[in-house]
Tab-separated table of C-alpha atoms in Angstrom:
chain	number	residue	atom	x	y	z
A	1033	UNK	CA	36.711	-25.728	19.742
A	1034	UNK	CA	37.328	-22.024	19.307
A	1035	UNK	CA	34.754	-19.796	17.606
A	1036	UNK	CA	35.781	-17.372	14.887
A	1037	UNK	CA	33.927	-14.234	15.953
A	1038	UNK	CA	35.264	-12.147	13.072
A	1039	UNK	CA	33.164	-13.998	10.491
A	1040	UNK	CA	29.414	-13.483	10.365
A	1041	UNK	CA	27.408	-16.754	10.439
A	1042	UNK	CA	25.907	-17.778	7.120
A	1043	UNK	CA	22.339	-16.657	6.409
A	1044	UNK	CA	19.666	-19.357	6.243
A	1045	UNK	CA	16.126	-18.662	5.114
A	1046	UNK	CA	13.405	-20.119	7.312
A	1047	UNK	CA	10.963	-22.077	5.161
A	1048	UNK	CA	8.919	-23.817	7.830
A	1049	UNK	CA	8.506	-24.606	11.501
A	1050	UNK	CA	9.198	-28.240	12.344
A	1051	UNK	CA	7.080	-29.209	15.303
A	1052	UNK	CA	7.254	-32.584	16.954
A	1053	UNK	CA	4.044	-34.548	16.447
A	1054	UNK	CA	1.338	-34.076	19.033
A	1055	UNK	CA	0.231	-37.476	20.257
A	1056	UNK	CA	-3.069	-38.763	21.576
A	1057	UNK	CA	-1.977	-41.438	24.046
A	1058	UNK	CA	-5.582	-42.246	24.796
A	1059	UNK	CA	-8.479	-40.363	26.281
A	1060	UNK	CA	-9.287	-40.805	29.937
A	1061	UNK	CA	-13.024	-41.138	30.159
A	1062	UNK	CA	-14.349	-38.093	28.303
A	1063	UNK	CA	-11.083	-36.173	28.792
A	1064	UNK	CA	-9.082	-35.584	25.593
A	1065	UNK	CA	-5.419	-36.098	26.526
A	1066	UNK	CA	-2.698	-34.650	24.286
A	1067	UNK	CA	1.005	-35.333	24.701
A	1068	UNK	CA	4.330	-34.110	23.355
A	1069	UNK	CA	7.188	-36.484	24.100
A	1070	UNK	CA	10.426	-34.510	23.913
A	1071	UNK	CA	13.260	-33.120	25.987
A	1072	UNK	CA	16.374	-34.527	27.650
A	1073	UNK	CA	15.518	-33.967	31.300
A	1074	UNK	CA	13.194	-36.254	33.260
A	1075	UNK	CA	10.626	-33.480	33.746
A	1076	UNK	CA	7.016	-33.137	32.622
A	1077	UNK	CA	4.465	-30.359	32.579
A	1078	UNK	CA	0.791	-31.245	32.982
A	1079	UNK	CA	-1.768	-28.637	31.912
A	1080	UNK	CA	-5.428	-29.075	32.795
A	1081	UNK	CA	-7.691	-26.643	30.913
A	1082	UNK	CA	-11.224	-25.808	32.043
A	1083	UNK	CA	-13.807	-23.579	30.403
A	1084	UNK	CA	-15.026	-20.471	32.147
A	1085	UNK	CA	-18.600	-19.387	31.659
A	1086	UNK	CA	-19.666	-16.819	34.175
A	1087	UNK	CA	-22.520	-14.930	32.586
A	1088	UNK	CA	-22.524	-12.049	35.065
A	1089	UNK	CA	-20.030	-9.792	36.808
A	1090	UNK	CA	-20.539	-11.710	40.049
A	1091	UNK	CA	-19.808	-14.995	38.285
A	1092	UNK	CA	-16.679	-13.588	36.556
A	1093	UNK	CA	-15.412	-12.455	39.955
A	1094	UNK	CA	-16.139	-15.820	41.553
A	1095	UNK	CA	-14.515	-17.756	38.677
A	1096	UNK	CA	-11.278	-15.801	39.052
A	1097	UNK	CA	-11.240	-16.224	42.807
A	1098	UNK	CA	-11.881	-19.971	42.529
A	1099	UNK	CA	-8.777	-20.344	40.349
A	1100	UNK	CA	-6.513	-18.057	42.370
A	1101	UNK	CA	-7.352	-19.777	45.696
A	1102	UNK	CA	-7.429	-23.368	44.467
A	1103	UNK	CA	-4.374	-24.332	46.549
A	1104	UNK	CA	-5.566	-22.814	49.817
A	1105	UNK	CA	-6.838	-26.064	51.285
A	1106	UNK	CA	-8.889	-29.200	50.603
A	1107	UNK	CA	-11.075	-31.530	52.637
A	1108	UNK	CA	-8.033	-33.602	53.615
A	1109	UNK	CA	-5.024	-31.267	53.269
A	1110	UNK	CA	-4.232	-27.762	54.466
A	1111	UNK	CA	-2.368	-25.227	52.344
A	1112	UNK	CA	0.820	-25.952	54.288
A	1113	UNK	CA	0.511	-29.718	53.858
A	1114	UNK	CA	0.084	-29.364	50.086
A	1115	UNK	CA	2.955	-26.885	49.876
A	1116	UNK	CA	5.244	-29.220	51.820
A	1117	UNK	CA	4.508	-32.108	49.438
A	1118	UNK	CA	4.785	-30.091	46.222
A	1119	UNK	CA	7.887	-28.171	47.298
A	1120	UNK	CA	9.470	-31.198	48.938
A	1121	UNK	CA	9.284	-33.190	45.724
A	1122	UNK	CA	10.603	-30.331	43.574
A	1123	UNK	CA	7.281	-29.500	41.893
A	1124	UNK	CA	5.733	-26.208	40.924
A	1125	UNK	CA	2.025	-25.434	40.677
A	1126	UNK	CA	0.736	-22.654	38.396
A	1127	UNK	CA	-2.804	-21.231	38.400
A	1128	UNK	CA	-4.148	-18.634	36.003
A	1129	UNK	CA	-7.121	-17.623	33.876
A	1130	UNK	CA	-6.772	-16.525	30.257
A	1131	UNK	CA	-9.503	-15.732	27.769
A	1132	UNK	CA	-12.322	-18.153	28.459
A	1133	UNK	CA	-10.125	-20.757	30.161
A	1134	UNK	CA	-8.846	-21.516	33.652
A	1135	UNK	CA	-5.563	-23.446	33.820
A	1136	UNK	CA	-4.064	-25.678	36.478
A	1137	UNK	CA	-0.447	-26.462	35.616
A	1138	UNK	CA	1.991	-28.784	37.372
A	1139	UNK	CA	5.729	-29.068	36.689
A	1140	UNK	CA	7.164	-32.243	38.199
A	1141	UNK	CA	10.137	-34.576	38.138
A	1142	UNK	CA	9.162	-37.893	36.589
A	1143	UNK	CA	10.362	-39.911	39.557
A	1144	UNK	CA	8.076	-37.900	41.868
A	1145	UNK	CA	4.860	-37.966	39.843
A	1146	UNK	CA	3.330	-40.669	42.010
A	1147	UNK	CA	3.702	-38.396	45.049
A	1148	UNK	CA	2.413	-35.114	43.575
A	1149	UNK	CA	-0.408	-36.207	41.246
A	1150	UNK	CA	-2.673	-37.126	44.204
A	1151	UNK	CA	-2.224	-33.564	45.497
A	1152	UNK	CA	-3.074	-32.118	42.083
A	1153	UNK	CA	-6.226	-34.222	41.887
A	1154	UNK	CA	-7.159	-33.330	45.450
A	1155	UNK	CA	-7.079	-29.570	44.939
A	1156	UNK	CA	-9.006	-29.789	41.650
A	1157	UNK	CA	-11.688	-32.021	43.154
A	1158	UNK	CA	-11.870	-31.007	46.790
A	1159	UNK	CA	-10.845	-27.359	47.252
A	1160	UNK	CA	-12.636	-25.899	50.291
A	1161	UNK	CA	-11.621	-22.213	50.218
A	1162	UNK	CA	-11.193	-21.679	53.971
A	1163	UNK	CA	-12.580	-18.426	55.372
A	1164	UNK	CA	-9.291	-16.861	56.538
A	1165	UNK	CA	-7.469	-17.124	53.146
A	1166	UNK	CA	-10.686	-15.956	51.461
A	1167	UNK	CA	-10.737	-12.808	53.628
A	1168	UNK	CA	-7.071	-12.163	52.803
A	1169	UNK	CA	-7.796	-12.599	49.092
A	1170	UNK	CA	-10.621	-10.057	49.192
A	1171	UNK	CA	-8.515	-7.583	51.131
A	1172	UNK	CA	-5.639	-7.950	48.648
A	1173	UNK	CA	-7.987	-7.519	45.696
A	1174	UNK	CA	-9.374	-4.267	47.098
A	1175	UNK	CA	-5.859	-2.976	47.715
A	1176	UNK	CA	-4.777	-3.953	44.185
A	1177	UNK	CA	-7.766	-2.131	42.666
A	1178	UNK	CA	-6.988	1.043	44.664
A	1179	UNK	CA	-3.355	0.960	43.572
A	1180	UNK	CA	-4.274	0.318	39.938
A	1181	UNK	CA	-6.623	3.310	39.924
A	1182	UNK	CA	-3.493	5.486	40.172
A	1183	UNK	CA	-1.722	3.750	37.271
A	1184	UNK	CA	-2.569	5.409	33.976
A	1185	UNK	CA	-1.658	2.339	31.883
A	1186	UNK	CA	-3.982	0.103	33.909
A	1187	UNK	CA	-6.828	2.627	33.713
A	1188	UNK	CA	-6.494	2.980	29.942
A	1189	UNK	CA	-6.220	-0.765	29.300
A	1190	UNK	CA	-9.251	-1.647	31.428
A	1191	UNK	CA	-11.445	1.061	29.930
A	1192	UNK	CA	-10.335	0.107	26.415
A	1193	UNK	CA	-11.507	-3.501	26.872
A	1194	UNK	CA	-14.747	-2.202	28.368
A	1195	UNK	CA	-15.255	-0.078	25.236
A	1196	UNK	CA	-14.659	-3.076	22.965
A	1197	UNK	CA	-16.680	-5.748	24.717
A	1198	UNK	CA	-18.776	-4.078	27.409
A	1199	UNK	CA	-18.315	-4.551	31.153
A	1200	UNK	CA	-20.971	-7.286	31.261
A	1201	UNK	CA	-18.897	-9.608	29.016
A	1202	UNK	CA	-16.044	-11.801	30.203
A	1203	UNK	CA	-13.548	-10.089	27.873
A	1204	UNK	CA	-14.426	-6.580	29.023
A	1205	UNK	CA	-14.842	-7.319	32.725
A	1206	UNK	CA	-12.529	-5.627	35.212
A	1207	UNK	CA	-13.347	-6.014	38.913
A	1208	UNK	CA	-14.125	-2.919	40.960
A	1209	UNK	CA	-14.392	-2.657	44.724
A	1210	UNK	CA	-18.134	-3.285	44.660
A	1211	UNK	CA	-17.536	-6.634	42.874
A	1212	UNK	CA	-15.012	-7.697	45.504
A	1213	UNK	CA	-17.120	-6.533	48.447
A	1214	UNK	CA	-20.119	-8.455	47.103
A	1215	UNK	CA	-18.109	-11.679	46.715
A	1216	UNK	CA	-18.950	-14.362	49.277
A	1217	UNK	CA	-17.157	-17.599	50.055
A	1218	UNK	CA	-20.290	-19.497	48.993
A	1219	UNK	CA	-19.997	-17.881	45.533
A	1220	UNK	CA	-16.453	-19.215	45.167
A	1221	UNK	CA	-17.534	-22.713	46.210
A	1222	UNK	CA	-20.291	-22.608	43.569
A	1223	UNK	CA	-17.795	-21.392	40.955
A	1224	UNK	CA	-15.480	-24.268	41.840
A	1225	UNK	CA	-18.286	-26.780	41.397
A	1226	UNK	CA	-19.342	-25.137	38.122
A	1227	UNK	CA	-15.890	-24.945	36.499
A	1228	UNK	CA	-13.759	-27.745	37.997
A	1229	UNK	CA	-16.660	-30.054	38.583
A	1230	UNK	CA	-18.170	-30.016	35.089
A	1231	UNK	CA	-16.296	-27.885	32.544
A	1232	UNK	CA	-13.033	-29.713	31.822
A	1233	UNK	CA	-11.737	-29.102	28.290
A	1234	UNK	CA	-8.455	-31.011	27.782
A	1235	UNK	CA	-5.226	-32.205	29.384
A	1236	UNK	CA	-1.825	-31.616	27.774
A	1237	UNK	CA	1.350	-33.338	28.946
A	1238	UNK	CA	4.741	-32.246	27.620
A	1239	UNK	CA	8.297	-33.276	28.407
A	1240	UNK	CA	10.190	-36.545	28.621
A	1241	UNK	CA	7.173	-38.727	29.212
A	1242	UNK	CA	7.524	-41.704	31.563
A	1243	UNK	CA	6.180	-45.158	30.715
A	1244	UNK	CA	3.748	-44.860	33.618
A	1245	UNK	CA	2.107	-41.720	32.212
A	1246	UNK	CA	-1.110	-43.403	31.054
A	1247	UNK	CA	-1.752	-44.940	34.439
A	1248	UNK	CA	-0.985	-41.693	36.230
A	1249	UNK	CA	-3.269	-39.639	33.979
A	1250	UNK	CA	-6.087	-42.098	34.637
A	1251	UNK	CA	-5.474	-41.666	38.354
A	1252	UNK	CA	-5.551	-37.883	37.936
A	1253	UNK	CA	-8.580	-37.477	35.689
A	1254	UNK	CA	-10.860	-40.337	36.700
A	1255	UNK	CA	-14.431	-39.062	37.215
A	1256	UNK	CA	-13.563	-35.355	36.647
A	1257	UNK	CA	-16.275	-34.215	34.258
A	1258	UNK	CA	-15.695	-32.421	30.946
A	1259	UNK	CA	-17.884	-29.889	29.172
A	1260	UNK	CA	-20.212	-31.251	26.509
A	1261	UNK	CA	-19.592	-28.186	24.305
A	1262	UNK	CA	-17.862	-24.809	24.407
A	1263	UNK	CA	-19.968	-22.244	26.260
A	1264	UNK	CA	-21.468	-19.434	24.166
A	1265	UNK	CA	-19.174	-16.368	24.260
A	1266	UNK	CA	-20.702	-14.313	21.479
A	1267	UNK	CA	-20.057	-10.602	21.886
A	1268	UNK	CA	-22.948	-8.143	21.410
A	1269	UNK	CA	-22.564	-6.456	18.029
A	1270	UNK	CA	-23.417	-3.021	19.405
A	1271	UNK	CA	-20.691	-3.055	22.043
A	1272	UNK	CA	-17.969	-1.775	19.711
A	1273	UNK	CA	-18.873	1.768	18.684
A	1274	UNK	CA	-15.794	3.983	18.130
A	1275	UNK	CA	-15.446	6.699	20.722
A	1276	UNK	CA	-12.950	9.054	22.406
A	1277	UNK	CA	-12.704	8.551	26.143
A	1278	UNK	CA	-10.669	10.494	28.695
A	1279	UNK	CA	-10.019	9.219	32.231
A	1280	UNK	CA	-8.603	11.861	34.606
A	1281	UNK	CA	-5.973	10.425	36.979
A	1282	UNK	CA	-5.185	12.825	39.807
A	1283	UNK	CA	-1.510	13.567	40.285
A	1284	UNK	CA	-0.390	11.894	37.070
A	1285	UNK	CA	2.256	13.400	34.810
A	1286	UNK	CA	2.216	10.711	32.151
A	1287	UNK	CA	-0.713	9.953	29.850
A	1288	UNK	CA	-1.468	6.388	28.779
A	1289	UNK	CA	-2.928	5.979	25.290
A	1290	UNK	CA	-4.883	3.005	23.962
A	1291	UNK	CA	-6.162	3.074	20.408
A	1292	UNK	CA	-7.777	0.169	18.590
A	1293	UNK	CA	-10.855	-1.788	17.576
A	1294	UNK	CA	-12.316	-5.246	17.330
A	1295	UNK	CA	-11.009	-7.183	14.340
A	1296	UNK	CA	-10.787	-10.942	13.686
A	1297	UNK	CA	-9.509	-14.050	15.476
A	1298	UNK	CA	-7.188	-16.851	14.357
A	1299	UNK	CA	-9.931	-18.672	12.538
A	1300	UNK	CA	-10.315	-15.809	10.014
A	1301	UNK	CA	-8.211	-16.022	6.808
A	1302	UNK	CA	-7.054	-12.380	7.237
A	1303	UNK	CA	-5.446	-13.027	10.626
A	1304	UNK	CA	-1.960	-14.177	9.431
A	1305	UNK	CA	-1.613	-11.169	7.115
A	1306	UNK	CA	-2.833	-8.870	9.868
A	1307	UNK	CA	-0.021	-10.172	12.068
A	1308	UNK	CA	2.533	-9.151	9.432
A	1309	UNK	CA	0.931	-5.717	9.043
A	1310	UNK	CA	0.840	-5.194	12.798
A	1311	UNK	CA	4.529	-6.099	13.134
A	1312	UNK	CA	5.474	-3.427	10.604
A	1313	UNK	CA	3.415	-0.864	12.494
A	1314	UNK	CA	4.371	-1.589	16.094
A	1315	UNK	CA	5.239	-5.256	16.662
A	1316	UNK	CA	9.010	-5.062	17.129
A	1317	UNK	CA	11.707	-2.648	18.269
A	1318	UNK	CA	12.405	-1.334	14.772
A	1319	UNK	CA	8.716	-0.771	13.976
A	1320	UNK	CA	7.333	2.429	12.468
A	1321	UNK	CA	5.728	3.572	15.714
A	1322	UNK	CA	8.982	3.097	17.629
A	1323	UNK	CA	11.012	4.786	14.921
A	1324	UNK	CA	8.729	7.803	14.675
A	1325	UNK	CA	7.347	8.405	18.164
A	1326	UNK	CA	10.317	7.201	20.261
A	1327	UNK	CA	13.433	7.675	18.144
A	1328	UNK	CA	12.440	10.702	16.037
A	1329	UNK	CA	10.002	12.678	18.214
A	1330	UNK	CA	11.141	11.507	21.657
A	1331	UNK	CA	7.573	11.429	22.994
A	1332	UNK	CA	7.847	8.036	24.699
A	1333	UNK	CA	10.186	5.351	25.960
A	1334	UNK	CA	8.192	2.619	24.265
A	1335	UNK	CA	5.171	2.119	22.032
A	1336	UNK	CA	3.747	-1.058	20.584
A	1337	UNK	CA	0.785	-2.501	18.749
A	1338	UNK	CA	-0.720	-5.968	18.770
A	1339	UNK	CA	-3.423	-8.253	17.436
A	1340	UNK	CA	-5.136	-10.381	20.070
A	1341	UNK	CA	-7.151	-13.504	19.320
A	1342	UNK	CA	-9.931	-14.773	21.557
A	1343	UNK	CA	-12.635	-17.376	20.959
A	1344	UNK	CA	-15.355	-15.629	18.960
A	1345	UNK	CA	-13.466	-12.307	18.949
A	1346	UNK	CA	-10.211	-10.537	18.162
A	1347	UNK	CA	-8.912	-7.021	18.505
A	1348	UNK	CA	-6.152	-4.666	17.426
A	1349	UNK	CA	-4.528	-2.186	19.794
A	1350	UNK	CA	-1.802	0.427	20.095
A	1351	UNK	CA	-0.454	1.142	23.595
A	1352	UNK	CA	1.979	3.704	24.925
A	1353	UNK	CA	2.667	6.193	27.716
A	1354	UNK	CA	3.773	9.713	26.917
A	1355	UNK	CA	4.253	13.003	28.734
A	1356	UNK	CA	0.900	14.700	29.262
A	1357	UNK	CA	2.002	17.789	27.323
A	1358	UNK	CA	2.662	15.779	24.112
A	1359	UNK	CA	-0.319	13.407	24.285
A	1360	UNK	CA	-2.255	15.130	21.481
A	1361	UNK	CA	0.830	15.235	19.264
A	1362	UNK	CA	1.514	11.542	19.871
A	1363	UNK	CA	-2.051	10.614	18.865
A	1364	UNK	CA	-1.685	12.618	15.645
A	1365	UNK	CA	1.572	10.808	14.852
A	1366	UNK	CA	-0.080	7.431	15.519
A	1367	UNK	CA	-2.872	8.321	13.083
A	1368	UNK	CA	-0.251	9.478	10.586
A	1369	UNK	CA	1.431	6.054	10.698
A	1370	UNK	CA	-1.923	4.293	10.291
A	1371	UNK	CA	-2.651	6.444	7.238
A	1372	UNK	CA	0.793	5.715	5.751
A	1373	UNK	CA	0.003	1.999	5.793
A	1374	UNK	CA	-3.280	2.712	4.003
A	1375	UNK	CA	-1.842	4.962	1.306
A	1376	UNK	CA	1.822	4.086	0.672
A	1377	UNK	CA	3.275	0.759	-0.454
A	1378	UNK	CA	5.624	-0.877	2.042
A	1379	UNK	CA	9.227	-0.868	0.743
A	1380	UNK	CA	10.594	-4.315	-0.109
A	1381	UNK	CA	13.601	-3.911	2.200
A	1382	UNK	CA	11.385	-3.126	5.215
A	1383	UNK	CA	9.058	-6.020	4.427
A	1384	UNK	CA	11.968	-8.465	4.117
A	1385	UNK	CA	13.258	-7.344	7.517
A	1386	UNK	CA	9.866	-8.013	9.100
A	1387	UNK	CA	9.554	-11.395	7.366
A	1388	UNK	CA	12.863	-12.489	8.892
A	1389	UNK	CA	11.951	-11.100	12.310
A	1390	UNK	CA	8.606	-12.945	12.390
A	1391	UNK	CA	10.019	-16.242	11.163
A	1392	UNK	CA	12.818	-16.001	13.720
A	1393	UNK	CA	10.292	-15.282	16.466
A	1394	UNK	CA	8.301	-18.361	15.490
A	1395	UNK	CA	11.471	-20.450	15.618
A	1396	UNK	CA	12.224	-19.178	19.139
A	1397	UNK	CA	8.658	-19.887	20.262
A	1398	UNK	CA	9.018	-23.478	19.092
A	1399	UNK	CA	12.203	-24.027	21.111
A	1400	UNK	CA	11.806	-26.868	23.603
A	1401	UNK	CA	8.914	-29.177	24.440
A	1402	UNK	CA	7.062	-26.653	26.619
A	1403	UNK	CA	7.267	-23.966	23.922
A	1404	UNK	CA	5.940	-26.367	21.299
A	1405	UNK	CA	3.192	-27.495	23.670
A	1406	UNK	CA	2.140	-23.853	24.066
A	1407	UNK	CA	1.930	-23.505	20.278
A	1408	UNK	CA	-0.304	-26.574	20.057
A	1409	UNK	CA	-2.477	-25.287	22.915
A	1410	UNK	CA	-2.907	-22.034	20.995
A	1411	UNK	CA	-4.452	-24.097	18.196
A	1412	UNK	CA	-6.629	-26.362	20.339
A	1413	UNK	CA	-8.618	-23.401	21.657
A	1414	UNK	CA	-9.804	-22.627	18.117
A	1415	UNK	CA	-10.233	-26.135	16.770
A	1416	UNK	CA	-7.218	-25.568	14.489
A	1417	UNK	CA	-4.361	-27.908	13.666
A	1418	UNK	CA	-0.777	-27.621	12.449
A	1419	UNK	CA	-1.992	-26.491	9.026
A	1420	UNK	CA	-2.666	-23.096	10.618
A	1421	UNK	CA	1.045	-22.703	11.422
A	1422	UNK	CA	2.018	-23.873	7.939
A	1423	UNK	CA	-0.304	-21.258	6.430
A	1424	UNK	CA	1.061	-18.594	8.793
A	1425	UNK	CA	4.655	-19.289	7.738
A	1426	UNK	CA	3.719	-19.277	4.058
A	1427	UNK	CA	1.789	-15.995	4.459
A	1428	UNK	CA	4.781	-14.357	6.124
A	1429	UNK	CA	7.050	-15.537	3.308
A	1430	UNK	CA	4.927	-14.483	0.319
A	1431	UNK	CA	2.513	-11.698	1.320
A	1432	UNK	CA	2.863	-8.681	-0.967
A	1433	UNK	CA	2.838	-4.921	-0.251
A	1434	UNK	CA	-0.488	-4.632	-2.103
A	1435	UNK	CA	-2.098	-7.334	0.037
A	1436	UNK	CA	-0.864	-5.576	3.181
A	1437	UNK	CA	-2.232	-2.270	1.934
A	1438	UNK	CA	-5.608	-3.904	1.303
A	1439	UNK	CA	-5.608	-5.198	4.889
A	1440	UNK	CA	-4.708	-1.733	6.184
A	1441	UNK	CA	-7.611	-0.215	4.249
A	1442	UNK	CA	-9.910	-2.869	5.684
A	1443	UNK	CA	-8.835	-2.828	9.328
A	1444	UNK	CA	-6.702	0.223	10.197
A	1445	UNK	CA	-8.874	3.239	9.439
A	1446	UNK	CA	-8.291	5.634	12.401
A	1447	UNK	CA	-11.871	6.918	12.174
A	1448	UNK	CA	-13.168	3.451	13.111
A	1449	UNK	CA	-11.072	3.117	16.261
A	1450	UNK	CA	-11.540	3.815	19.938
A	1451	UNK	CA	-9.209	6.322	21.562
A	1452	UNK	CA	-8.789	5.964	25.315
A	1453	UNK	CA	-6.473	8.253	27.286
A	1454	UNK	CA	-5.806	8.204	31.038
A	1455	UNK	CA	-3.732	10.980	32.543
A	1456	UNK	CA	-3.658	14.623	33.627
A	1457	UNK	CA	-6.525	16.988	32.818
A	1458	UNK	CA	-6.410	18.509	29.334
A	1459	UNK	CA	-3.807	16.136	27.927
A	1460	UNK	CA	-6.109	14.762	25.237
A	1461	UNK	CA	-6.756	18.171	23.660
C-alpha cells in the first residue's frame, strides 16, 4: 500500500494513556512480584530492586561498588563462566543504582530462562568480589574522578547536588579519591550482605511471559530476604540554603551553570503542574530557555531544565554550558525567563503546544511492555498507582495560565535558588 505523503495525517487529541494492567501473579515468600504480560517476541525482562541505605560516605561508596562488581565472580562460578552462560544463551545483564535503589536486570529469551536464572540467583546470593577485579575497579574509579575534575559540567552537577542535600546524604554524595582509597574489599562484602542479603524491595517481570514463570521466579527468589520497611532517607532541613558557588577549573574555556533548588516529589499535588511549567521553561527543544539563550543570544548549544523526583525529596534545576565570557549574561537571561513566568501569563498558543508535546511524550514512554513496566516502576517507588498517571494527563490537559503562574510564584523565585558555576576564573562576575 502506497502512502500519500502530500496529505498531513489527521490530528487526534490525546485524552488518556492506556496502560496494560499490572498483574500480581503471586508473591514469592515475602517478595512482591509484579508482572506485565505483553509483547510479540518470546523475551522477558526481570528486574530485581533492592533498597540502599548506606548512612555514611564509606557505606555509599561500598554500596555502589557492590552493585557494579556483582558479576565479577561467585563461590561456584568465575566471571568468565557466568559471561559464557549469559552470552551463550543470548541474555543481557544490567546493573545500576538510582536514587535509593540498586537494580539487577536480566533480559532473556523465554526458552533459555531455565539456563540463566540459576546464574542470576547465584550472583545475587553468592558474589565474592575477587581481589584482582576489586583492585581494577578502584583504579578505574580514581582515574574517572581525575578525568571528571576537568569536566566543567561534572563539577557543576556534583557541587549542585552537594549544595541541595549535603555530601553526607545519599543524594548529595559524590565519591572523591579519598573515598575510593579508603574502600576495602571487606567493605564491599559487607555491603553485599546488607543490601542483597536483606533489603529486597520487589521483582518486576515484563514481556511475553511463559507458563513456567511462577516456578522460575520461586527458584530465583526463594530465601532471598526483603526489607521490612523503606529505610529512612529524610534530608536535613538546613542543607538547602541558597548560595552562589564558583568552582575554578584550570584550562577550561567553557563555563557550566547549574541553577535550582529543592522542590517537591511525585507524591505532592503540585508535581504534575510543575512538570508542565518546567517544560515551558526548558523541557523541550522549543522551550523559552532554548529560544532565548541558544537561538536569540547564541550563548550556548543547548540549555535545559528539569524536575527530579526522589523518595522524600525533589528538586528543580537548569543546566547549560556557555562560553566563559558570556556566563554572567547567560545567568541574567535565565533569571529573566524565570521572572517572566512569575509575572506574565503564558499565551494560550504556547501552552497548547506544550500540552501536545507532553501528552505525546507520555504516549512514547508507554510504547512496548518494557516502557510500560518502567512507568509502573516509577509509581511503585512512591507507593502510587495508575491514578497518578490519570491525574497527570488530566492536569496537562486542563491546567490554566493562572495556575501555572501561581506555581511559578511558589517555586521559581530566582532569589531562592542555588547558583553553581564551574569554569575559568572570573566568568561568574
